[in-house]
CSV table of C-alpha atoms and ligand atoms in Angstrom, one decimal:
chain,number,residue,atom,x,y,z
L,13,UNK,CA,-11.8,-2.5,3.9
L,14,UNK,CA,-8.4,-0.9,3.7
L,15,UNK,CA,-5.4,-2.2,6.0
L,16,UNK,CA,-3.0,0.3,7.1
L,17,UNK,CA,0.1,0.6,8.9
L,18,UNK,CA,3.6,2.4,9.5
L,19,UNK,CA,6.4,2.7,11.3
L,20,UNK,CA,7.2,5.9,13.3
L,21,UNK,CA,8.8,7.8,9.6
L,22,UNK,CA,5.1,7.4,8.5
L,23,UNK,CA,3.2,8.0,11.3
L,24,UNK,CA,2.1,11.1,10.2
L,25,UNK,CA,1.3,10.4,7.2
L,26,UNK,CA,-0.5,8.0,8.0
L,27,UNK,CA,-3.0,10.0,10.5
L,28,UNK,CA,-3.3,12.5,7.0
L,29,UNK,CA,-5.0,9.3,5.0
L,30,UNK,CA,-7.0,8.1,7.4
L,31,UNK,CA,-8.3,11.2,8.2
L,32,UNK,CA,-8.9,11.2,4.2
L,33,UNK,CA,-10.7,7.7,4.1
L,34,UNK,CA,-12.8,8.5,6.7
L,35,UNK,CA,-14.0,11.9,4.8
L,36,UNK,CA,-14.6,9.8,1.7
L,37,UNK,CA,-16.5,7.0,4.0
L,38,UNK,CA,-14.1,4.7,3.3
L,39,UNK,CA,-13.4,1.8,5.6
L,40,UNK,CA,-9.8,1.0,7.1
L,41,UNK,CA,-8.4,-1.0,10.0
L,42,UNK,CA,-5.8,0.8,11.7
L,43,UNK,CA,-2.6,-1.7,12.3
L,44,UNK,CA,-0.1,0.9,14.0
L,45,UNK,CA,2.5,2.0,14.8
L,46,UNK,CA,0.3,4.1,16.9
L,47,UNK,CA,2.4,6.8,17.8
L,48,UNK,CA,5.9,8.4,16.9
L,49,UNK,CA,8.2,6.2,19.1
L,50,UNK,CA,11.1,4.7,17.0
L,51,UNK,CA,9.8,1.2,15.5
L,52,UNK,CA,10.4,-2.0,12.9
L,53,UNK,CA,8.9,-1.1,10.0
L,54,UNK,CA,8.9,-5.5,8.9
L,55,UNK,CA,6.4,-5.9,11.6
L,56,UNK,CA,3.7,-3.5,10.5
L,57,UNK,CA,4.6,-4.7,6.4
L,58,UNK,CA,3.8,-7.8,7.8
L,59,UNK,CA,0.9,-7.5,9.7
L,60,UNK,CA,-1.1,-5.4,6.7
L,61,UNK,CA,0.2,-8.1,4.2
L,62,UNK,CA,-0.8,-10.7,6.3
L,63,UNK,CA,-4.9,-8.8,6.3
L,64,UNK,CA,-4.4,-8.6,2.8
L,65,UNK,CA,-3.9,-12.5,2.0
L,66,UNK,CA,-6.4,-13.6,4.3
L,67,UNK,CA,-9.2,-11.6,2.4
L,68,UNK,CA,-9.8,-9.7,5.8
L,69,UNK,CA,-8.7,-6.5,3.9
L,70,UNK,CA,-9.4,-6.0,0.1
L,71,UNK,CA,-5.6,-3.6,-0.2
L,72,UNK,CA,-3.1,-2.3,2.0
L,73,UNK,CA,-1.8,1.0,2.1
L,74,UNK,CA,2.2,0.9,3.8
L,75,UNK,CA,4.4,4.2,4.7
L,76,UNK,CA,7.9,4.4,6.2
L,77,UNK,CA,10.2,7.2,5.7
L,78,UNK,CA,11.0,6.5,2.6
L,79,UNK,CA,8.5,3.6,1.8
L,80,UNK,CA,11.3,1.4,0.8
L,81,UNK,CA,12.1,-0.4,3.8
L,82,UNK,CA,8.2,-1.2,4.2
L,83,UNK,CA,7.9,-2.1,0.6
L,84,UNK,CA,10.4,-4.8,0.5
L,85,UNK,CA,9.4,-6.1,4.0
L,86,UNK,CA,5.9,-6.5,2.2
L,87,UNK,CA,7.0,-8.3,-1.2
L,88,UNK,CA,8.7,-10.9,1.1
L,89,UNK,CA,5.1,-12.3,1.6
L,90,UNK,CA,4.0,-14.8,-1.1
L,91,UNK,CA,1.3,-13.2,-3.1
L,92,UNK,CA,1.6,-9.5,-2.0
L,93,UNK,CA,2.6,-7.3,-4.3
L,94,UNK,CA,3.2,-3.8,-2.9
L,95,UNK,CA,4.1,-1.1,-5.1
L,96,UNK,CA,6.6,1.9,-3.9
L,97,UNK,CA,4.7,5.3,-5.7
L,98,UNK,CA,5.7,8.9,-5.4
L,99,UNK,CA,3.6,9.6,-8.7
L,100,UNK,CA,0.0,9.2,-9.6
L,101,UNK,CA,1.1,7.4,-12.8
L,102,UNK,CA,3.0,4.7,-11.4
L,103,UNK,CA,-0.1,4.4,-9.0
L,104,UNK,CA,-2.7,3.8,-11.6
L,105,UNK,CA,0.0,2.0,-13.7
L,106,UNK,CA,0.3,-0.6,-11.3
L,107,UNK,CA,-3.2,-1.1,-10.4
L,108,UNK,CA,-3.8,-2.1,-14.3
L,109,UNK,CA,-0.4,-3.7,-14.6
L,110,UNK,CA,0.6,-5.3,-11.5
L,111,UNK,CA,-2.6,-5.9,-9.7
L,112,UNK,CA,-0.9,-4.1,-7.0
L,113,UNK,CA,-2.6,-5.3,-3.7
L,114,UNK,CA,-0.7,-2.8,-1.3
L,115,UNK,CA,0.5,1.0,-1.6
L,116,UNK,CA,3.6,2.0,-0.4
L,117,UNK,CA,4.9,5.5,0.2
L,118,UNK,CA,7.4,7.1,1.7
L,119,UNK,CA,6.6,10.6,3.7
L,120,UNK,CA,10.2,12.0,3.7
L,121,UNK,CA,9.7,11.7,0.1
L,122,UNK,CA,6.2,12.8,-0.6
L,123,UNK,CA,3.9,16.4,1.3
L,124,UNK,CA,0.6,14.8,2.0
L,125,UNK,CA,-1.0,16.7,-0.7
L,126,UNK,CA,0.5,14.3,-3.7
L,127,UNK,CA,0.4,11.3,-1.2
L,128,UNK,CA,-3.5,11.4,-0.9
L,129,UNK,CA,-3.9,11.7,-4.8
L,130,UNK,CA,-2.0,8.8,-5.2
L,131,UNK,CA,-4.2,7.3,-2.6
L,132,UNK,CA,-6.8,8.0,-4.4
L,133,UNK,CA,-5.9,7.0,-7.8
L,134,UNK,CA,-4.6,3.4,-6.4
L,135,UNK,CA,-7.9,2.3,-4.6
L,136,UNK,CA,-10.0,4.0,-7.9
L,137,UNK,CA,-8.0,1.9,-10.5
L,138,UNK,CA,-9.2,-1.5,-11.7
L,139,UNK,CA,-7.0,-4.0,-12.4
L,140,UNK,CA,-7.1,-4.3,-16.4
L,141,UNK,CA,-7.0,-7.8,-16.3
L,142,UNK,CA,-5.5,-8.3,-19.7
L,143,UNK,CA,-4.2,-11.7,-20.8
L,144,UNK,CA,-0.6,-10.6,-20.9
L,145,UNK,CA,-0.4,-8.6,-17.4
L,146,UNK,CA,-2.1,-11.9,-15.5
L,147,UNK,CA,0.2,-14.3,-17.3
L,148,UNK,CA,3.2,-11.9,-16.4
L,149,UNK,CA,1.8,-11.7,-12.8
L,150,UNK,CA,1.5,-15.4,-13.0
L,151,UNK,CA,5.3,-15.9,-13.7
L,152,UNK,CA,5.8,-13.5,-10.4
L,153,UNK,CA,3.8,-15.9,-8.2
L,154,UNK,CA,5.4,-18.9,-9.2
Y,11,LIG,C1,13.3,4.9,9.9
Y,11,LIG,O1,14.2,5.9,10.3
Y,11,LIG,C2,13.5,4.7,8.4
Y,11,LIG,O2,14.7,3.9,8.2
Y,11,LIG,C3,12.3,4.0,7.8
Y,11,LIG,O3,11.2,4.8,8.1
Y,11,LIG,C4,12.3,3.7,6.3
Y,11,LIG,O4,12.7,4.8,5.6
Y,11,LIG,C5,13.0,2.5,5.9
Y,11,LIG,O5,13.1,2.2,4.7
């Protein structure tokens, strides 16, 4: 199960993945913003962080405007680790490196095209689980 959410900047965007997921028979739980009406973007970041540590969700996908605001909103929650990509590398990167738990994107920054790659490549990449990326994780968590 996939948690999502955005603010108004990502609204859009956020109707393209889903749309996406459900094509692919993916499962997702849909935590708004549910419509283009100017929003916090902190309360959505929370709400799909807070899925994502209970185990409710298995990864959280986050979009703002410019995924920044949502992203650092996110990493304020002990244990998250949402990662900000505009690239597929950085996406697969930080699945094997980072264990990233939560996607972040920003659709002023990225056409929907690109954005459902990196979708793509983020919930398709394992974690690598080498010794040296969980101890450096480790030291993150602490
Ligand atoms: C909203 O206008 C915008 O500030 C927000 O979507 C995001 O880009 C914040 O980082």
């Amino acid at each position: 199960m996939i948690a999502i959410g955005s603010d108004h900047g990502g609204y859009g965007l956020k109707q393209e993945i889903m749309e996406h997921l459900r094509g692919k028979g993916i499962e997702y739980k849909d935590f708004g913003c549910y419509d283009e009406k100017s929003c916090d973007y902190p309360v959505y970041a929370r709400e799909v962080a807070k899925a994502v540590l209970s185990g409710e969700c298995d990864k959280g996908i986050l979009i703002c405007g410019t995924g920044i605001g949502i992203s650092i909103a996110a990493n304020k929650m002990k244990g998250i680790r949402a990662a900000l990509c505009h690239d597929t590398f950085s996406a697969q990167a930080t699945r094997e490196h980072n264990d990233a738990n939560i996607l972040a994107m920003g659709a002023r920054v990225v056409g929907a095209g690109l954005a459902l790659k990196i979708v793509d490549t983020f919930l398709e990449t394992e974690f690598s689980n080498d010794e040296r990326h969980i101890r450096r994780i480790n030291l993150i968590e602490e």
